Amino acid sequence: MSSSTDPSQVPGGLVWFDEPPPPRATEQLSREKVVAAAIAVADAEVRGEVTMRAVAARLGVRSPMALYRYVGSKDGLVDLMVDEVYGEIDVPPADDWRECLRGLGCSTWEAVQLHPWFARLAFSRPPLGPHALATYDAVLAGLAGLRLDAATRMGFIDTVLGQALASGLALLEERAMRERVGLLTDEQLGAAARPYLERITAEGRYPHFIAWANDPGRFQPPPNSFEQVLEWLLDGLARLADVRA
């Protein structure tokens, strides 16, 4: 699975292990409300950072300590947030393993565009919540027809998930960079870089890159989009599946 962490060695344990059930929900607080508020805070923050104080403020709760009764710990809250986003990943039932992996990749990419922080936190805790396990189970069902060993089947899943999460990490870092330097649009970034590109062009440095940058067709289809990269990955996995079979 995507995280290689030994669950028994996770500090504080996972929220799914040996945790007492959360207290009865009140009009102001419940586990679901705490998780929803934390996700809203993370979505609004440029780097997706979450503090218990910020979550409490969003819920109108005076003391952040009140939240721990519902999520156990800050790590427990992360477990719940990550699993909630896994619940947004839709794996279509399909007899075609490639269509199954394509659905996993595209749906995960949609999720990380909505919640870029998910790409970072998904690696921080083992994916053993009910939504995560349901996602893996659905994809493994789609791969069941392939005559591949267990490690290779999980490798196929991790290849696709890894691409989606890596793209999400890039999105998260780019968003933070643009906010930090004040270049929020592609036009602003291009305008800021133009004098530098003109200088290195005049100096004759990096000729192949400059030729690419000046090529009017560089952004024409097929673009280097997530969907295109996913197809390249699936082409490679198909060849591997044929060899292993």
mmCIF file of C-alpha atoms in Angstrom:
data_model
loop_
_atom_site.group_PDB
_atom_site.id
_atom_site.type_symbol
_atom_site.label_atom_id
_atom_site.label_comp_id
_atom_site.label_asym_id
_atom_site.label_seq_id
_atom_site.Cartn_x
_atom_site.Cartn_y
_atom_site.Cartn_z
ATOM 1 C CA MET A 1 0.000 0.000 0.000
ATOM 2 C CA SER A 2 1.078 3.605 -0.430
ATOM 3 C CA SER A 3 2.469 3.900 3.098
ATOM 4 C CA SER A 4 5.208 1.510 4.156
ATOM 5 C CA THR A 5 4.867 2.475 7.814
ATOM 6 C CA ASP A 6 4.374 -0.366 10.269
ATOM 7 C CA PRO A 7 1.021 0.484 11.927
ATOM 8 C CA SER A 8 2.232 -0.908 15.242
ATOM 9 C CA GLN A 9 5.052 1.657 15.246
ATOM 10 C CA VAL A 10 2.900 4.716 14.487
ATOM 11 C CA PRO A 11 3.238 7.177 17.399
ATOM 12 C CA GLY A 12 -0.004 7.273 19.351
ATOM 13 C CA GLY A 13 -1.506 4.478 17.280
ATOM 14 C CA LEU A 14 -4.124 4.880 14.613
ATOM 15 C CA VAL A 15 -7.539 6.227 15.421
ATOM 16 C CA TRP A 16 -8.932 2.881 14.273
ATOM 17 C CA PHE A 17 -6.924 0.921 16.881
ATOM 18 C CA ASP A 18 -7.933 0.606 20.524
ATOM 19 C CA GLU A 19 -9.762 3.922 20.595
ATOM 20 C CA PRO A 20 -12.876 4.330 22.721
ATOM 21 C CA PRO A 21 -15.923 5.414 20.742
ATOM 22 C CA PRO A 22 -16.344 9.179 20.548
ATOM 23 C CA PRO A 23 -18.826 10.722 22.983
ATOM 24 C CA ARG A 24 -22.387 11.356 21.961
ATOM 25 C CA ALA A 25 -22.748 14.160 19.451
ATOM 26 C CA THR A 26 -23.987 17.520 20.643
ATOM 27 C CA GLU A 27 -25.508 20.366 18.677
ATOM 28 C CA GLN A 28 -22.042 21.910 18.388
ATOM 29 C CA LEU A 29 -19.687 18.933 18.340
ATOM 30 C CA SER A 30 -19.452 15.475 16.862
ATOM 31 C CA ARG A 31 -16.661 13.513 15.235
ATOM 32 C CA GLU A 32 -18.156 14.269 11.818
ATOM 33 C CA LYS A 33 -18.356 18.004 12.522
ATOM 34 C CA VAL A 34 -14.765 18.137 13.788
ATOM 35 C CA VAL A 35 -13.471 16.326 10.685
ATOM 36 C CA ALA A 36 -15.527 18.492 8.324
ATOM 37 C CA ALA A 37 -14.232 21.653 10.008
ATOM 38 C CA ALA A 38 -10.625 20.424 9.830
ATOM 39 C CA ILE A 39 -10.985 19.679 6.112
ATOM 40 C CA ALA A 40 -12.454 23.139 5.525
ATOM 41 C CA VAL A 41 -9.509 24.728 7.377
ATOM 42 C CA ALA A 42 -6.982 22.670 5.383
ATOM 43 C CA ASP A 43 -8.683 23.509 2.079
ATOM 44 C CA ALA A 44 -8.513 27.227 2.879
ATOM 45 C CA GLU A 45 -4.848 27.234 3.955
ATOM 46 C CA VAL A 46 -2.256 27.655 1.220
ATOM 47 C CA ARG A 47 -0.116 24.802 2.535
ATOM 48 C CA GLY A 48 -3.041 22.844 3.941
ATOM 49 C CA GLU A 49 -1.882 23.253 7.529
ATOM 50 C CA VAL A 50 -4.339 22.462 10.316
ATOM 51 C CA THR A 51 -4.184 23.275 14.027
ATOM 52 C CA MET A 52 -6.627 22.199 16.673
ATOM 53 C CA ARG A 53 -7.005 25.854 17.629
ATOM 54 C CA ALA A 54 -8.070 26.791 14.089
ATOM 55 C CA VAL A 55 -10.563 23.915 13.973
ATOM 56 C CA ALA A 56 -12.005 24.928 17.345
ATOM 57 C CA ALA A 57 -12.352 28.526 16.161
ATOM 58 C CA ARG A 58 -14.204 27.408 13.048
ATOM 59 C CA LEU A 59 -16.600 25.400 15.193
ATOM 60 C CA GLY A 60 -17.017 28.229 17.682
ATOM 61 C CA VAL A 61 -15.555 26.138 20.505
ATOM 62 C CA ARG A 62 -13.699 28.008 23.230
ATOM 63 C CA SER A 63 -11.169 25.295 24.105
ATOM 64 C CA PRO A 64 -9.366 23.154 21.498
ATOM 65 C CA MET A 65 -9.052 20.465 24.174
ATOM 66 C CA ALA A 66 -12.761 19.689 23.732
ATOM 67 C CA LEU A 67 -12.007 18.342 20.252
ATOM 68 C CA TYR A 68 -9.688 15.608 21.501
ATOM 69 C CA ARG A 69 -12.628 13.750 23.026
ATOM 70 C CA TYR A 70 -13.901 13.161 19.480
ATOM 71 C CA VAL A 71 -10.697 12.417 17.553
ATOM 72 C CA GLY A 72 -8.300 11.145 20.203
ATOM 73 C CA SER A 73 -5.256 13.145 19.094
ATOM 74 C CA LYS A 74 -3.955 15.376 16.318
ATOM 75 C CA ASP A 75 -2.768 12.222 14.527
ATOM 76 C CA GLY A 76 -6.233 10.760 14.979
ATOM 77 C CA LEU A 77 -7.698 13.812 13.286
ATOM 78 C CA VAL A 78 -5.266 13.331 10.380
ATOM 79 C CA ASP A 79 -6.351 9.684 10.087
ATOM 80 C CA LEU A 80 -9.980 10.769 9.866
ATOM 81 C CA MET A 81 -9.320 13.615 7.411
ATOM 82 C CA VAL A 82 -7.336 11.411 5.053
ATOM 83 C CA ASP A 83 -9.900 8.626 5.167
ATOM 84 C CA GLU A 84 -12.705 11.092 4.486
ATOM 85 C CA VAL A 85 -10.991 12.072 1.217
ATOM 86 C CA TYR A 86 -10.438 8.417 0.341
ATOM 87 C CA GLY A 87 -14.232 8.240 0.540
ATOM 88 C CA GLU A 88 -14.402 10.746 -2.341
ATOM 89 C CA ILE A 89 -12.341 8.484 -4.604
ATOM 90 C CA ASP A 90 -14.657 6.564 -6.909
ATOM 91 C CA VAL A 91 -13.395 3.316 -8.426
ATOM 92 C CA PRO A 92 -15.803 2.209 -11.166
ATOM 93 C CA PRO A 93 -16.740 -1.460 -11.168
ATOM 94 C CA ALA A 94 -15.120 -2.781 -14.318
ATOM 95 C CA ASP A 95 -14.052 -6.099 -15.786
ATOM 96 C CA ASP A 96 -11.321 -4.187 -17.641
ATOM 97 C CA TRP A 97 -8.390 -3.751 -15.249
ATOM 98 C CA ARG A 98 -7.103 -0.793 -17.216
ATOM 99 C CA GLU A 99 -10.432 1.017 -16.934
ATOM 100 C CA CYS A 100 -10.398 0.307 -13.198
ATOM 101 C CA LEU A 101 -6.942 1.845 -12.760
ATOM 102 C CA ARG A 102 -7.868 4.757 -15.013
ATOM 103 C CA GLY A 103 -10.877 5.447 -12.784
ATOM 104 C CA LEU A 104 -8.694 5.258 -9.679
ATOM 105 C CA GLY A 105 -6.159 7.686 -11.123
ATOM 106 C CA CYS A 106 -8.631 10.244 -12.454
ATOM 107 C CA SER A 107 -10.793 10.184 -9.335
ATOM 108 C CA THR A 108 -7.756 10.559 -7.046
ATOM 109 C CA TRP A 109 -6.515 13.461 -9.177
ATOM 110 C CA GLU A 110 -9.905 15.140 -8.826
ATOM 111 C CA ALA A 111 -9.723 14.645 -5.050
ATOM 112 C CA VAL A 112 -6.250 16.160 -4.706
ATOM 113 C CA GLN A 113 -7.236 19.162 -6.794
ATOM 114 C CA LEU A 114 -10.025 19.798 -4.289
ATOM 115 C CA HIS A 115 -7.829 18.929 -1.296
ATOM 116 C CA PRO A 116 -4.129 19.372 -2.212
ATOM 117 C CA TRP A 117 -3.106 18.699 1.415
ATOM 118 C CA PHE A 118 -4.365 15.124 0.973
ATOM 119 C CA ALA A 119 -1.369 14.366 -1.231
ATOM 120 C CA ARG A 120 0.972 15.207 1.657
ATOM 121 C CA LEU A 121 -0.977 13.667 4.525
ATOM 122 C CA ALA A 122 -1.771 10.461 2.618
ATOM 123 C CA PHE A 123 1.887 9.467 3.084
ATOM 124 C CA SER A 124 2.006 10.415 6.763
ATOM 125 C CA ARG A 125 -0.239 7.666 8.141
ATOM 126 C CA PRO A 126 -0.990 4.090 7.043
ATOM 127 C CA PRO A 127 -4.131 3.992 4.837
ATOM 128 C CA LEU A 128 -6.142 1.607 7.007
ATOM 129 C CA GLY A 129 -9.394 3.515 7.486
ATOM 130 C CA PRO A 130 -12.658 2.054 6.145
ATOM 131 C CA HIS A 131 -12.779 4.283 3.049
ATOM 132 C CA ALA A 132 -9.127 3.621 2.198
ATOM 133 C CA LEU A 133 -9.563 -0.134 2.562
ATOM 134 C CA ALA A 134 -12.727 -0.031 0.449
ATOM 135 C CA THR A 135 -10.775 1.814 -2.268
ATOM 136 C CA TYR A 136 -7.962 -0.724 -2.288
ATOM 137 C CA ASP A 137 -10.438 -3.602 -2.172
ATOM 138 C CA ALA A 138 -12.349 -2.271 -5.188
ATOM 139 C CA VAL A 139 -9.191 -1.864 -7.262
ATOM 140 C CA LEU A 140 -7.840 -5.276 -6.272
ATOM 141 C CA ALA A 141 -11.156 -6.728 -7.414
ATOM 142 C CA GLY A 142 -10.624 -5.031 -10.781
ATOM 143 C CA LEU A 143 -7.149 -6.572 -11.041
ATOM 144 C CA ALA A 144 -8.237 -10.038 -9.962
ATOM 145 C CA GLY A 145 -8.392 -11.296 -13.546
ATOM 146 C CA LEU A 146 -4.711 -10.617 -14.140
ATOM 147 C CA ARG A 147 -2.365 -13.540 -13.555
ATOM 148 C CA LEU A 148 -0.058 -11.481 -11.381
ATOM 149 C CA ASP A 149 1.389 -12.080 -7.937
ATOM 150 C CA ALA A 150 0.108 -10.081 -4.966
ATOM 151 C CA ALA A 151 3.108 -7.725 -4.842
ATOM 152 C CA THR A 152 2.797 -6.829 -8.529
ATOM 153 C CA ARG A 153 -0.948 -6.179 -8.264
ATOM 154 C CA MET A 154 -0.365 -3.783 -5.375
ATOM 155 C CA GLY A 155 2.525 -2.298 -7.356
ATOM 156 C CA PHE A 156 0.101 -1.466 -10.168
ATOM 157 C CA ILE A 157 -2.164 0.345 -7.693
ATOM 158 C CA ASP A 158 0.690 2.215 -6.050
ATOM 159 C CA THR A 159 2.040 3.300 -9.447
ATOM 160 C CA VAL A 160 -1.261 4.993 -10.320
ATOM 161 C CA LEU A 161 -1.926 6.360 -6.842
ATOM 162 C CA GLY A 162 1.671 7.557 -6.602
ATOM 163 C CA GLN A 163 1.342 9.552 -9.815
ATOM 164 C CA ALA A 164 -1.866 11.207 -8.625
ATOM 165 C CA LEU A 165 -0.440 12.017 -5.191
ATOM 166 C CA ALA A 166 2.865 13.268 -6.638
ATOM 167 C CA SER A 167 0.907 15.555 -8.956
ATOM 168 C CA GLY A 168 -1.039 16.729 -5.926
ATOM 169 C CA LEU A 169 2.160 17.492 -4.008
ATOM 170 C CA ALA A 170 3.403 19.529 -6.965
ATOM 171 C CA LEU A 171 0.098 21.401 -7.004
ATOM 172 C CA LEU A 172 0.348 22.098 -3.264
ATOM 173 C CA GLU A 173 3.919 23.391 -3.476
ATOM 174 C CA GLU A 174 3.229 25.486 -6.574
ATOM 175 C CA ARG A 175 0.219 27.060 -4.885
ATOM 176 C CA ALA A 176 2.349 27.926 -1.848
ATOM 177 C CA MET A 177 5.129 29.333 -4.054
ATOM 178 C CA ARG A 178 2.734 31.542 -6.013
ATOM 179 C CA GLU A 179 1.222 32.876 -2.803
ATOM 180 C CA ARG A 180 4.654 33.505 -1.285
ATOM 181 C CA VAL A 181 6.093 35.431 -4.245
ATOM 182 C CA GLY A 182 2.840 37.094 -5.266
ATOM 183 C CA LEU A 183 2.659 35.575 -8.765
ATOM 184 C CA LEU A 184 -0.784 34.029 -8.686
ATOM 185 C CA THR A 185 -1.477 33.646 -12.420
ATOM 186 C CA ASP A 186 0.458 32.109 -15.321
ATOM 187 C CA GLU A 187 0.505 35.542 -16.983
ATOM 188 C CA GLN A 188 2.155 37.127 -13.930
ATOM 189 C CA LEU A 189 4.700 34.316 -13.685
ATOM 190 C CA GLY A 190 5.488 34.565 -17.408
ATOM 191 C CA ALA A 191 5.914 38.330 -17.214
ATOM 192 C CA ALA A 192 8.279 38.005 -14.254
ATOM 193 C CA ALA A 193 10.398 35.378 -16.032
ATOM 194 C CA ARG A 194 10.524 37.114 -19.439
ATOM 195 C CA PRO A 195 13.581 39.371 -18.788
ATOM 196 C CA TYR A 196 15.572 36.397 -17.517
ATOM 197 C CA LEU A 197 14.615 34.220 -20.500
ATOM 198 C CA GLU A 198 15.515 37.030 -22.901
ATOM 199 C CA ARG A 199 18.926 37.381 -21.250
ATOM 200 C CA ILE A 200 19.857 33.691 -21.409
ATOM 201 C CA THR A 201 18.548 33.565 -24.998
ATOM 202 C CA ALA A 202 20.898 36.410 -25.944
ATOM 203 C CA GLU A 203 23.772 34.627 -24.197
ATOM 204 C CA GLY A 204 23.126 31.466 -26.177
ATOM 205 C CA ARG A 205 22.744 29.326 -23.058
ATOM 206 C CA TYR A 206 20.446 26.279 -22.853
ATOM 207 C CA PRO A 207 19.653 26.300 -26.598
ATOM 208 C CA HIS A 208 17.321 23.308 -26.568
ATOM 209 C CA PHE A 209 15.237 24.683 -23.727
ATOM 210 C CA ILE A 210 15.041 28.104 -25.379
ATOM 211 C CA ALA A 211 13.980 26.486 -28.654
ATOM 212 C CA TRP A 212 11.213 24.656 -26.775
ATOM 213 C CA ALA A 213 10.131 27.816 -24.924
ATOM 214 C CA ASN A 214 9.863 29.713 -28.219
ATOM 215 C CA ASP A 215 7.967 26.944 -30.007
ATOM 216 C CA PRO A 216 4.332 28.081 -30.425
ATOM 217 C CA GLY A 217 3.189 24.453 -30.408
ATOM 218 C CA ARG A 218 4.590 23.616 -26.985
ATOM 219 C CA PHE A 219 1.162 23.774 -25.335
ATOM 220 C CA GLN A 220 -0.775 22.105 -28.147
ATOM 221 C CA PRO A 221 -2.306 18.629 -27.689
ATOM 222 C CA PRO A 222 -1.271 16.154 -26.542
ATOM 223 C CA PRO A 223 -0.585 18.193 -23.384
ATOM 224 C CA ASN A 224 1.519 16.862 -20.567
ATOM 225 C CA SER A 225 -1.643 16.635 -18.484
ATOM 226 C CA PHE A 226 -2.316 14.197 -15.684
ATOM 227 C CA GLU A 227 -4.644 12.230 -17.943
ATOM 228 C CA GLN A 228 -1.969 11.898 -20.630
ATOM 229 C CA VAL A 229 0.696 10.815 -18.139
ATOM 230 C CA LEU A 230 -1.753 8.291 -16.714
ATOM 231 C CA GLU A 231 -2.242 6.775 -20.176
ATOM 232 C CA TRP A 232 1.526 6.469 -20.598
ATOM 233 C CA LEU A 233 1.709 4.695 -17.245
ATOM 234 C CA LEU A 234 -1.122 2.340 -18.167
ATOM 235 C CA ASP A 235 0.599 1.521 -21.469
ATOM 236 C CA GLY A 236 3.694 0.496 -19.522
ATOM 237 C CA LEU A 237 1.702 -1.549 -16.995
ATOM 238 C CA ALA A 238 -0.100 -3.320 -19.856
ATOM 239 C CA ARG A 239 3.221 -4.424 -21.340
ATOM 240 C CA LEU A 240 4.398 -5.606 -17.930
ATOM 241 C CA ALA A 241 1.142 -7.533 -17.405
ATOM 242 C CA ASP A 242 1.652 -9.300 -20.757
ATOM 243 C CA VAL A 243 5.222 -10.249 -19.854
ATOM 244 C CA ARG A 244 4.289 -11.510 -16.376
ATOM 245 C CA ALA A 245 1.309 -13.461 -17.738
#
